[in-house]
C-alpha cells in the first residue's frame, strides 16, 4: 500500500497531537481553590478540588452542606470530599446564603421574616452549578458529567434544584443523604401544637405562615411533592435508621418510603439504602464509610 507524503505527514501530526494531549492530561497536578466566589454574598463561595491527571471527561460532584437551612459550613464534609477526589472526581464544595436564625431560641420565639428563603438557597445551588459549567474548560473537567450530593438540608436543596426547571440537563445524578423530604405540617394532627420554633422556622423558610391555605408554599420546598416525570434524574437516597432531627416531624422511614414510592410512580430511576443503626449525621464508627461506598458506586454507575 502506497502512502503519499501528504498523508504520511498528516498521520505523524495526528499521532503527535494525540500524544501531546495525553501527556498534558497525565501531567496535570491536583489543585485546590479555596473560597472561590460564585455570587455577590460573602456566603456564596465554594472550595474547588481538582484531581491529578484530570481531563474533559473527569466527573464533577457539587456537594451541599446541611444545617437545617440556618447554619452549617462546607468544611464539615471534608472526609467525603477527600475520598471522592482520591477516586478521581472533581468536587465543588459550596456554601450558600442562610435563612435568618436570630430569635429562634428566645422565649417567646421572635416572629420575623427572613430575607433569605429556601427558594433563594436553591437559586444558590443553581448559580454554583452554572459557575462550575462556565469554568469546566479552565479547570479541565467535564461540563456534562455533573452530580449534586448533599446532607440533610443540603440534600433537600440538591433535590429541589435537580427536579426543578433550572436544571436543564445540567445535573445528571442527585444523591440525597438524609434530606428533609416532606416539609408540610398541616396534615399532622394538632400541627399548631408543634414547638413554636418549628412553626417559626417554617415561616422563615417560606415567607408564609403555617396554614392549610398556605400549604402549596410548603409543598414547594418538599422534594416529595416537587419530584416530577419531566426530571427523571437518577436519585440515590441514603437513610440513617435512627433519623432524628430535633423536633422536626416526618424524618422517619415512613416519609422516605413514600418518597421512594413517588419516584417509582414517576419513573424516576432511584436506589434506596438504609444504614442500620446510623444517626442523622452518620457519626457512629463505620457509618460514613458505608455512605461513601454507596455514593461512589451510584456515581460510577450513573454519571
Tab-separated table of N, CA and C in Angstrom, residues 63-69 77 80 96 148-159 174-183 221 223 235-246 248-253 255-257 259-260 271-275 278-283 287-288 291-292 294-295:
chain	number	residue	atom	x	y	z
A	63	UNK	N	-21.143	19.451	46.085
A	63	UNK	CA	-21.594	18.990	47.405
A	63	UNK	C	-22.190	20.163	48.187
A	64	UNK	N	-23.360	19.888	48.824
A	64	UNK	CA	-24.120	20.928	49.519
A	64	UNK	C	-24.262	20.534	50.996
A	65	UNK	N	-23.760	21.372	51.883
A	65	UNK	CA	-23.766	21.047	53.310
A	65	UNK	C	-25.159	21.157	53.935
A	66	UNK	N	-25.312	20.539	55.104
A	66	UNK	CA	-26.551	20.631	55.864
A	66	UNK	C	-26.479	21.704	56.923
A	67	UNK	N	-27.504	21.721	57.792
A	67	UNK	CA	-27.556	22.708	58.860
A	67	UNK	C	-28.931	23.321	59.037
A	68	UNK	N	-29.986	22.538	58.725
A	68	UNK	CA	-31.382	22.978	58.907
A	68	UNK	C	-31.700	24.272	58.162
A	69	UNK	N	-30.949	24.561	57.118
A	69	UNK	CA	-31.127	25.747	56.268
A	69	UNK	C	-30.705	27.044	56.967
A	77	UNK	N	-17.612	18.600	55.660
A	77	UNK	CA	-17.719	17.399	54.827
A	77	UNK	C	-16.404	17.073	54.125
A	80	UNK	N	-15.632	13.198	53.065
A	80	UNK	CA	-16.256	12.698	51.838
A	80	UNK	C	-15.604	13.343	50.618
A	96	UNK	N	-23.678	28.568	50.977
A	96	UNK	CA	-24.801	29.267	50.372
A	96	UNK	C	-25.418	30.185	51.420
A	148	UNK	N	-25.066	16.308	41.878
A	148	UNK	CA	-25.212	17.078	43.112
A	148	UNK	C	-25.431	16.090	44.244
A	149	UNK	N	-24.695	16.272	45.336
A	149	UNK	CA	-24.874	15.451	46.533
A	149	UNK	C	-24.967	16.377	47.727
A	150	UNK	N	-25.762	16.003	48.718
A	150	UNK	CA	-25.877	16.842	49.898
A	150	UNK	C	-26.331	16.054	51.092
A	151	UNK	N	-26.100	16.622	52.263
A	151	UNK	CA	-26.536	16.000	53.509
A	151	UNK	C	-27.592	16.873	54.175
A	152	UNK	N	-28.640	16.244	54.695
A	152	UNK	CA	-29.675	16.927	55.466
A	152	UNK	C	-30.292	18.054	54.640
A	153	UNK	N	-30.252	19.298	55.138
A	153	UNK	CA	-30.813	20.409	54.367
A	153	UNK	C	-30.159	20.526	52.999
A	154	UNK	N	-28.855	20.232	52.937
A	154	UNK	CA	-28.161	20.286	51.651
A	154	UNK	C	-28.694	19.273	50.662
A	155	UNK	N	-29.086	18.103	51.162
A	155	UNK	CA	-29.698	17.097	50.292
A	155	UNK	C	-31.033	17.591	49.765
A	156	UNK	N	-31.814	18.240	50.636
A	156	UNK	CA	-33.091	18.801	50.208
A	156	UNK	C	-32.888	19.828	49.099
A	157	UNK	N	-31.926	20.708	49.283
A	157	UNK	CA	-31.653	21.728	48.266
A	157	UNK	C	-31.199	21.094	46.955
A	158	UNK	N	-30.364	20.059	47.052
A	158	UNK	CA	-29.909	19.367	45.849
A	158	UNK	C	-31.055	18.730	45.088
A	159	UNK	N	-31.987	18.130	45.828
A	159	UNK	CA	-33.150	17.507	45.199
A	159	UNK	C	-34.063	18.564	44.566
A	174	UNK	N	-28.415	12.890	41.368
A	174	UNK	CA	-28.533	13.583	42.649
A	174	UNK	C	-28.483	12.550	43.774
A	175	UNK	N	-27.719	12.857	44.823
A	175	UNK	CA	-27.573	11.969	45.972
A	175	UNK	C	-28.124	12.654	47.210
A	176	UNK	N	-29.080	11.985	47.839
A	176	UNK	CA	-29.792	12.507	48.994
A	176	UNK	C	-29.340	11.760	50.242
A	177	UNK	N	-28.540	12.426	51.077
A	177	UNK	CA	-28.081	11.827	52.317
A	177	UNK	C	-28.906	12.412	53.457
A	178	UNK	N	-29.971	11.729	53.813
A	178	UNK	CA	-30.818	12.093	54.957
A	178	UNK	C	-31.462	13.459	54.825
A	179	UNK	N	-31.944	13.775	53.631
A	179	UNK	CA	-32.591	15.067	53.422
A	179	UNK	C	-33.995	15.124	53.993
A	180	UNK	N	-34.482	16.354	54.203
A	180	UNK	CA	-35.875	16.566	54.611
A	180	UNK	C	-36.736	16.504	53.358
A	181	UNK	N	-37.606	15.514	53.287
A	181	UNK	CA	-38.329	15.224	52.049
A	181	UNK	C	-39.749	15.779	52.020
A	182	UNK	N	-40.352	15.928	53.191
A	182	UNK	CA	-41.715	16.445	53.284
A	182	UNK	C	-41.748	17.503	54.383
A	183	UNK	N	-41.866	18.759	53.978
A	183	UNK	CA	-41.849	19.855	54.934
A	183	UNK	C	-43.214	20.517	55.076
A	221	UNK	N	-41.172	23.374	48.867
A	221	UNK	CA	-39.846	23.120	49.447
A	221	UNK	C	-39.713	21.667	49.898
A	223	UNK	N	-39.196	17.869	48.438
A	223	UNK	CA	-38.900	17.013	47.272
A	223	UNK	C	-39.980	15.964	46.994
A	235	UNK	N	-31.594	9.065	41.227
A	235	UNK	CA	-31.577	9.565	42.596
A	235	UNK	C	-31.158	8.478	43.574
A	236	UNK	N	-30.122	8.763	44.335
A	236	UNK	CA	-29.710	7.880	45.422
A	236	UNK	C	-30.202	8.477	46.736
A	237	UNK	N	-30.918	7.666	47.526
A	237	UNK	CA	-31.368	8.096	48.845
A	237	UNK	C	-30.735	7.195	49.894
A	238	UNK	N	-30.005	7.813	50.818
A	238	UNK	CA	-29.398	7.070	51.923
A	238	UNK	C	-30.064	7.515	53.218
A	239	UNK	N	-30.672	6.550	53.897
A	239	UNK	CA	-31.475	6.823	55.096
A	239	UNK	C	-30.796	6.260	56.326
A	240	UNK	N	-30.508	7.113	57.323
A	240	UNK	CA	-29.977	6.607	58.587
A	240	UNK	C	-31.125	6.045	59.429
A	241	UNK	N	-30.985	4.827	59.917
A	241	UNK	CA	-32.098	4.151	60.592
A	241	UNK	C	-32.686	4.987	61.727
A	242	UNK	N	-31.840	5.662	62.487
A	242	UNK	CA	-32.305	6.490	63.603
A	242	UNK	C	-32.233	7.962	63.207
A	243	UNK	N	-33.101	8.334	62.286
A	243	UNK	CA	-33.030	9.673	61.686
A	243	UNK	C	-33.858	10.674	62.497
A	244	UNK	N	-33.317	11.080	63.622
A	244	UNK	CA	-33.978	12.070	64.479
A	244	UNK	C	-33.325	13.430	64.228
A	245	UNK	N	-34.154	14.434	63.915
A	245	UNK	CA	-33.643	15.776	63.634
A	245	UNK	C	-34.378	16.756	64.553
A	246	UNK	N	-33.906	16.883	65.771
A	246	UNK	CA	-34.557	17.758	66.737
A	246	UNK	C	-36.025	17.408	66.897
A	248	UNK	N	-38.234	18.143	64.525
A	248	UNK	CA	-38.864	18.166	63.202
A	248	UNK	C	-39.632	16.878	62.936
A	249	UNK	N	-40.857	17.005	62.470
A	249	UNK	CA	-41.641	15.810	62.126
A	249	UNK	C	-41.252	15.267	60.758
A	250	UNK	N	-41.754	14.103	60.438
A	250	UNK	CA	-41.639	13.489	59.112
A	250	UNK	C	-40.206	13.184	58.700
A	251	UNK	N	-39.377	12.778	59.645
A	251	UNK	CA	-37.996	12.437	59.331
A	251	UNK	C	-37.766	10.923	59.310
A	252	UNK	N	-38.818	10.145	59.543
A	252	UNK	CA	-38.670	8.701	59.685
A	252	UNK	C	-38.805	7.922	58.389
A	253	UNK	N	-38.771	6.617	58.541
A	253	UNK	CA	-38.786	5.700	57.393
A	253	UNK	C	-40.078	5.819	56.583
A	255	UNK	N	-41.769	8.446	55.754
A	255	UNK	CA	-41.633	9.523	54.774
A	255	UNK	C	-40.685	9.126	53.650
A	256	UNK	N	-39.595	8.470	54.007
A	256	UNK	CA	-38.625	8.065	52.992
A	256	UNK	C	-39.203	6.996	52.072
A	257	UNK	N	-40.000	6.096	52.628
A	257	UNK	CA	-40.661	5.093	51.792
A	257	UNK	C	-41.664	5.749	50.847
A	259	UNK	N	-41.405	8.656	49.599
A	259	UNK	CA	-40.599	9.291	48.557
A	259	UNK	C	-40.177	8.263	47.505
A	260	UNK	N	-39.740	7.101	47.951
A	260	UNK	CA	-39.355	6.045	47.012
A	260	UNK	C	-40.536	5.624	46.146
A	271	UNK	N	-32.424	4.572	43.889
A	271	UNK	CA	-31.993	3.498	44.777
A	271	UNK	C	-32.130	3.978	46.217
A	272	UNK	N	-32.694	3.127	47.066
A	272	UNK	CA	-32.837	3.439	48.486
A	272	UNK	C	-31.908	2.538	49.286
A	273	UNK	N	-31.166	3.143	50.207
A	273	UNK	CA	-30.252	2.392	51.072
A	273	UNK	C	-30.473	2.836	52.512
A	274	UNK	N	-30.654	1.887	53.412
A	274	UNK	CA	-30.729	2.202	54.840
A	274	UNK	C	-29.426	1.804	55.514
A	275	UNK	N	-28.880	2.724	56.306
A	275	UNK	CA	-27.685	2.424	57.086
A	275	UNK	C	-28.132	2.035	58.491
A	278	UNK	N	-27.593	3.892	62.170
A	278	UNK	CA	-26.983	5.220	61.979
A	278	UNK	C	-27.878	6.324	62.512
A	279	UNK	N	-27.238	7.398	63.017
A	279	UNK	CA	-27.976	8.604	63.382
A	279	UNK	C	-27.995	9.551	62.186
A	280	UNK	N	-28.631	10.695	62.378
A	280	UNK	CA	-28.848	11.618	61.259
A	280	UNK	C	-27.551	12.052	60.582
A	281	UNK	N	-26.493	12.231	61.368
A	281	UNK	CA	-25.227	12.708	60.814
A	281	UNK	C	-24.229	11.597	60.547
A	282	UNK	N	-24.660	10.345	60.660
A	282	UNK	CA	-23.802	9.187	60.372
A	282	UNK	C	-22.515	9.235	61.210
A	283	UNK	N	-22.657	9.544	62.507
A	283	UNK	CA	-21.480	9.744	63.348
A	283	UNK	C	-20.919	8.462	63.948
A	287	UNK	N	-20.098	4.267	59.875
A	287	UNK	CA	-21.282	4.688	59.116
A	287	UNK	C	-20.936	5.520	57.890
A	288	UNK	N	-20.055	6.500	58.066
A	288	UNK	CA	-19.747	7.388	56.948
A	288	UNK	C	-19.016	6.624	55.846
A	291	UNK	N	-21.706	5.022	53.848
A	291	UNK	CA	-22.318	6.050	52.992
A	291	UNK	C	-21.460	6.286	51.761
A	292	UNK	N	-20.164	6.407	51.967
A	292	UNK	CA	-19.275	6.697	50.845
A	292	UNK	C	-19.259	5.551	49.831
A	294	UNK	N	-21.650	3.488	49.094
A	294	UNK	CA	-22.885	3.550	48.305
A	294	UNK	C	-22.872	4.733	47.342
A	295	UNK	N	-22.390	5.869	47.822
A	295	UNK	CA	-22.336	7.063	46.978
A	295	UNK	C	-21.405	6.843	45.786
